[in-house]
Amino acid sequence: MMLTLAHISKTFGATRAIDDVSLDLDRGQVTGIVGENGAGKTTLMRIIAGEIAPDTGNVQLDGRAALVHQHFMLVSNFTVAENLALVDATDPSRLFRTHRTLERRAEAIIGRSGIDLRGVARRVDELSVGERSKLELIKAIASDPDILILDEPTSVLTPNESSELFRVIQRLAAAGTAVLFISHKLREVLEVAPRIVVMRAGRIVADTTSQGMSAEDLATAMVGEHQAIASIVGVQNDENRATAERRSPSAERRIHPLRCEHISGERLDDVTFDVPSGQVVAILGVAGNGQVELASMLRGLEAPRSGAVLLDGKPATRRQLLGSGAVGHIPEDRTRDGIVAQMSIAENIALTSRTPLRHARGFAQRLIELYSIRAQNASQPAGLLSGGNQQKVVLARELDRRPAVIVAAEPTRGLDIAATRFVHEQLRLAAAAGSGILLMTSDLDEAFALASVMYVIYRGHLSDPLTPRDAAMQVGPLMAGVA
Amino acid sequence: MRRLAVGIGAAALSLLLLALAGAAFGHSPRVLLEILVSGSIGSRFALEGTLLKSVPLLLTGLAVVIAFRAGVWNIGGEGQFIVGALAAYLTSRFGTTAALLAAAVAGALWASIASLLRVWRNAPEVLTTILLNFIAIHLLGYCVNGPLQEASGQYPQSDPVPQAAALPLLGGSSLHAGIVVALLVTLASWWLLYRTREGLRLRATGFNPSAAQYAGVDVNAQIARAMALSGAVAGLAGAIELLGVTHRLFERVAAGYGYAGIAVALLAQLHPIATIAAAAFFGALATGAGELQRSASISSSVATFGQAVVILVLILFGSMRAFAPGRDE
Amino acid sequence: MIEMIIQSLPLAIFASVPLLLAVEGELVAERAGMINLGIEGMMLTAAMTAVFAAQISGSIIAGLFGGIAGALAVAAIFGFFSIRLKADQIVTGTAINLLALGLTGFVYREMQQSAIFVRSVPHVGAAAENAIAIVSWIVIPILLSLMLWMTAFGLRLRACGEYPRAVAASGPSVAMHRWAALVIEAVLVGAAGADLSLALSSGFAENMTSGRGFIALSIVIFGRWKTRGILLGTAVFGIAAALQYALQAMNQSLQFHLLLAIPYVVTLLILCGIAGKVRAPESLGRDA
């Protein structure tokens, strides 16, 4: 055995991230690690890589581990060559080196890794997302690790780039490197990893070969038997659309509270779509295809280079988008953009509500009950709540004032099943009450569960609108940019 | 409650360290503390001195509280104080009220240069406000050596402001009406920060600008308003010092009040009402230190030392973390 | 005007040596991600300890080391709070300036009554002054450029100023690199303080740095965090200061106040990117 974990536990604050985990790993083995967000995968990987120490238990590692983080660990002001020089352990430590020597060394390292990346004199902020993740991988391989750990490496990759990555993984494994591969894309894991470890709530709940396993089996193991979800890349139904049509007004009278006409920006290219009231419109796509810029434009934080955002059919200025309150926002990164951690729940809610300030606490108390937010009282700092309850605070604040449009970006990322259900339920209710909802998500299930119209975003381009039935067939290639 | 205890602890510790520093050079700590106390609050005269020093500290402290609460590093209190005093001097012939208003406007405009550059060109206000301090200092130096120099041309200082513009004294004491203005500004700041939606948004901007944006706050406008307000209060401090105490402009009219305001605000842990106590403490320290220099020949700069110790002790207690602006990790 | 500038050049070169050394030190610190607002206090402390050391030993060299020791002590405080405790660098720097101002004022007054003050401060000879100027204007900039841009250490140090997490993830300790940068800064700023109190004047005076530390901060921005830029910046500020004396001599002292304000206005404009894009180290002022 090259890696033996024995009874590892790790606690952060009140949450037990890793609960008595034992695991063995052999050379040349590719192991997939799956589990819901918050199941403890990343924490376990960081323990293996030696980045954090376990509270109890024993790690025995014969060799060295390299971890490719989910977030880029690249210096964006540095060139590719400089970034590689930062980790170049084989550097024959000559005291002074010119750019040229760094670049030559970088080219050699890249050559050895077998990954195709050119232009080592380019600064990282000139690279595409795909190139950056290649660079991360090259960095990790450069140190000749005995274990290579990849944390969600494909979330920002196109299918082509992903398969290139898988080839690299196979080659490394054949050369004796053990590879640990975290992903939430179950099919991918089944394809790449002969062995699959399933984690749930800090424990390993299954450790099997991928032979004969289906994505559904894995999903069941991930969420537990009682909560098995319908399907993974499942084809939901057109029920959403049917109900939406039943309750939406006739075509002539249909209101479009939000419309984008030909908006372009740094990462958006001629994007046009329409959010009718009473319906959920989904924009599906892998992260990094322009969603962040779109959300920021809809919030009024930046202006489109060309094109217009229309509210109720009238072009809206940035100031109107920001200050009018017509658009409710559920931002993607809730700790950064959703709540003000140091302020109380009541103050967080009062930020957007029209209730007089002296009633803020009573008002917040009502919402706490209405949205069953687990909090001591309305004066509790919002930062002390759990992730799910923080999201409920944002949801309560944005939905309660019944805005004509709600922009929800990855509203359930990192939430457990119960909280996810709650958020979905609330979004459906809001749509039923007449709001138009724009859902930006990378989660197919979420889109199929809620939306009656779907668009796919790829490199800043929007596909034609799809019905859920059409989407079931086309979404995959569209998200990959091959259709 | 904890914050109050931490504040008092920091103040007490700074006095203790002062005494120890004195002891290290052979001064009796007891005598040293006695002089500090008697020199600052021991007599009517001393008390008046303390209160007089506390007024500009209170206002520059409030200026820092407002800015830091909004997450903007206004290190430019000194410069805003100076342009406030300059504006007050130039408008003093129109009466006290006009001079005070002009000072507030001038301070606000001066500070707004920094916020404008931040919003427009993303220039960090920490650096621009420091630069603006130097520009203000040299501007003042030019004025009192040139166009505004006293008629006799003897010293680099201006003529006194007209008697009518000077702040009235309070009932036979040396205290001037500026103290009332300062207290009213304090109450107004508290009300603004904690009882209005504007204040709620200002604080949200300081704690987490991107969350504030997603909640519909125009962060840039909020920063600009907070900075202007902060500058106005610092400018007001300059006017009150000119019209109430110095009556003349000279190069060192700001006397470090702008920088001291940072220590005041931090000791008050960015709470407007607590700023009164913090300003009184530092006012007393400065007045007592003056007495130390006169009667025990110990440098009055120990007051500055005390300010530094208070800030460092507060960092040690970790109470700065919660509201340190500009943090995004 | 041109003639006046040329005439004031020698003065500018010598008189701005302390400023230049401080700027060089601050460049290293900022490249490692630290903005040391306390540089003013660091220089002031060094100026005082340099005088004490020189008086006690009667040697200029000892004075230099005394200055460096004083600066290192201040660096230790700054590092303890900003690196170790991860306290805000601006707040820490402000506190350090107040601390140094208060402490030097107090200690100097106390020491004036002690025995060492009977001794005179040793004099720095003309040859030594020339050597100091050459070292600070030519040797140190070359060494710093080599270190920052051509060594592995410099690469990691700059990475600490850009994206410390990337450095941490690849192994080396960010804290160690920032401490190293701080030590380099302290050595240079210590030398700056010593030069100020021993070469430019012969003794210490309260608040004798009179804003040089803040000017140094401005010049690093002016120079856009590049060695050539900071040399140019120091020259501009140095010439402006030297012209002040020329103007005073011509009985035009009135204008010098306005003249002195000009470099600050220029720095302000540079900060706004008037002269092209400013690329500050990305994590400047943030903890690791």
Tab-separated table of N, CA and C in Angstrom, chain B residues 68-72 201-209 323-326:
chain	number	residue	atom	x	y	z
B	68	PHE	N	-14.460	54.609	8.024
B	68	PHE	CA	-14.119	53.196	8.229
B	68	PHE	C	-15.370	52.333	8.229
B	69	ARG	N	-16.450	52.861	8.813
B	69	ARG	CA	-17.697	52.100	8.814
B	69	ARG	C	-18.163	51.810	7.393
B	70	ALA	N	-17.856	52.730	6.476
B	70	ALA	CA	-18.246	52.517	5.084
B	70	ALA	C	-17.174	51.760	4.320
B	71	GLY	N	-16.105	51.372	5.037
B	71	GLY	CA	-15.062	50.599	4.377
B	71	GLY	C	-14.113	51.440	3.547
B	72	VAL	N	-14.062	52.729	3.772
B	72	VAL	CA	-13.071	53.542	3.063
B	72	VAL	C	-12.017	54.011	4.050
B	201	ARG	N	-27.129	51.033	4.962
B	201	ARG	CA	-26.442	50.748	3.699
B	201	ARG	C	-24.970	51.104	3.779
B	202	LEU	N	-24.687	52.190	4.476
B	202	LEU	CA	-23.288	52.589	4.650
B	202	LEU	C	-22.516	51.492	5.370
B	203	ARG	N	-23.103	50.971	6.447
B	203	ARG	CA	-22.400	49.923	7.201
B	203	ARG	C	-22.290	48.641	6.380
B	204	ALA	N	-23.367	48.311	5.654
B	204	ALA	CA	-23.300	47.105	4.818
B	204	ALA	C	-22.184	47.241	3.787
B	205	THR	N	-22.049	48.433	3.231
B	205	THR	CA	-20.980	48.678	2.264
B	205	THR	C	-19.618	48.435	2.891
B	206	GLY	N	-19.471	48.857	4.150
B	206	GLY	CA	-18.197	48.678	4.825
B	206	GLY	C	-17.901	47.220	5.135
B	207	PHE	N	-18.926	46.506	5.573
B	207	PHE	CA	-18.710	45.109	5.947
B	207	PHE	C	-18.486	44.231	4.717
B	208	ASN	N	-19.311	44.389	3.735
B	208	ASN	CA	-19.266	43.487	2.589
B	208	ASN	C	-19.837	44.183	1.354
B	209	PRO	N	-18.962	44.912	0.652
B	209	PRO	CA	-19.457	45.707	-0.471
B	209	PRO	C	-20.151	44.874	-1.537
B	323	PHE	N	-14.325	44.652	11.909
B	323	PHE	CA	-14.739	45.742	11.032
B	323	PHE	C	-13.602	46.339	10.235
B	324	ALA	N	-12.485	45.629	10.172
B	324	ALA	CA	-11.402	46.183	9.365
B	324	ALA	C	-11.872	46.300	7.924
B	325	PRO	N	-11.883	47.501	7.391
B	325	PRO	CA	-12.413	47.662	6.042
B	325	PRO	C	-11.479	47.074	4.989
B	326	GLY	N	-11.991	46.914	3.805
B	326	GLY	CA	-11.164	46.500	2.684
B	326	GLY	C	-10.738	45.052	2.736
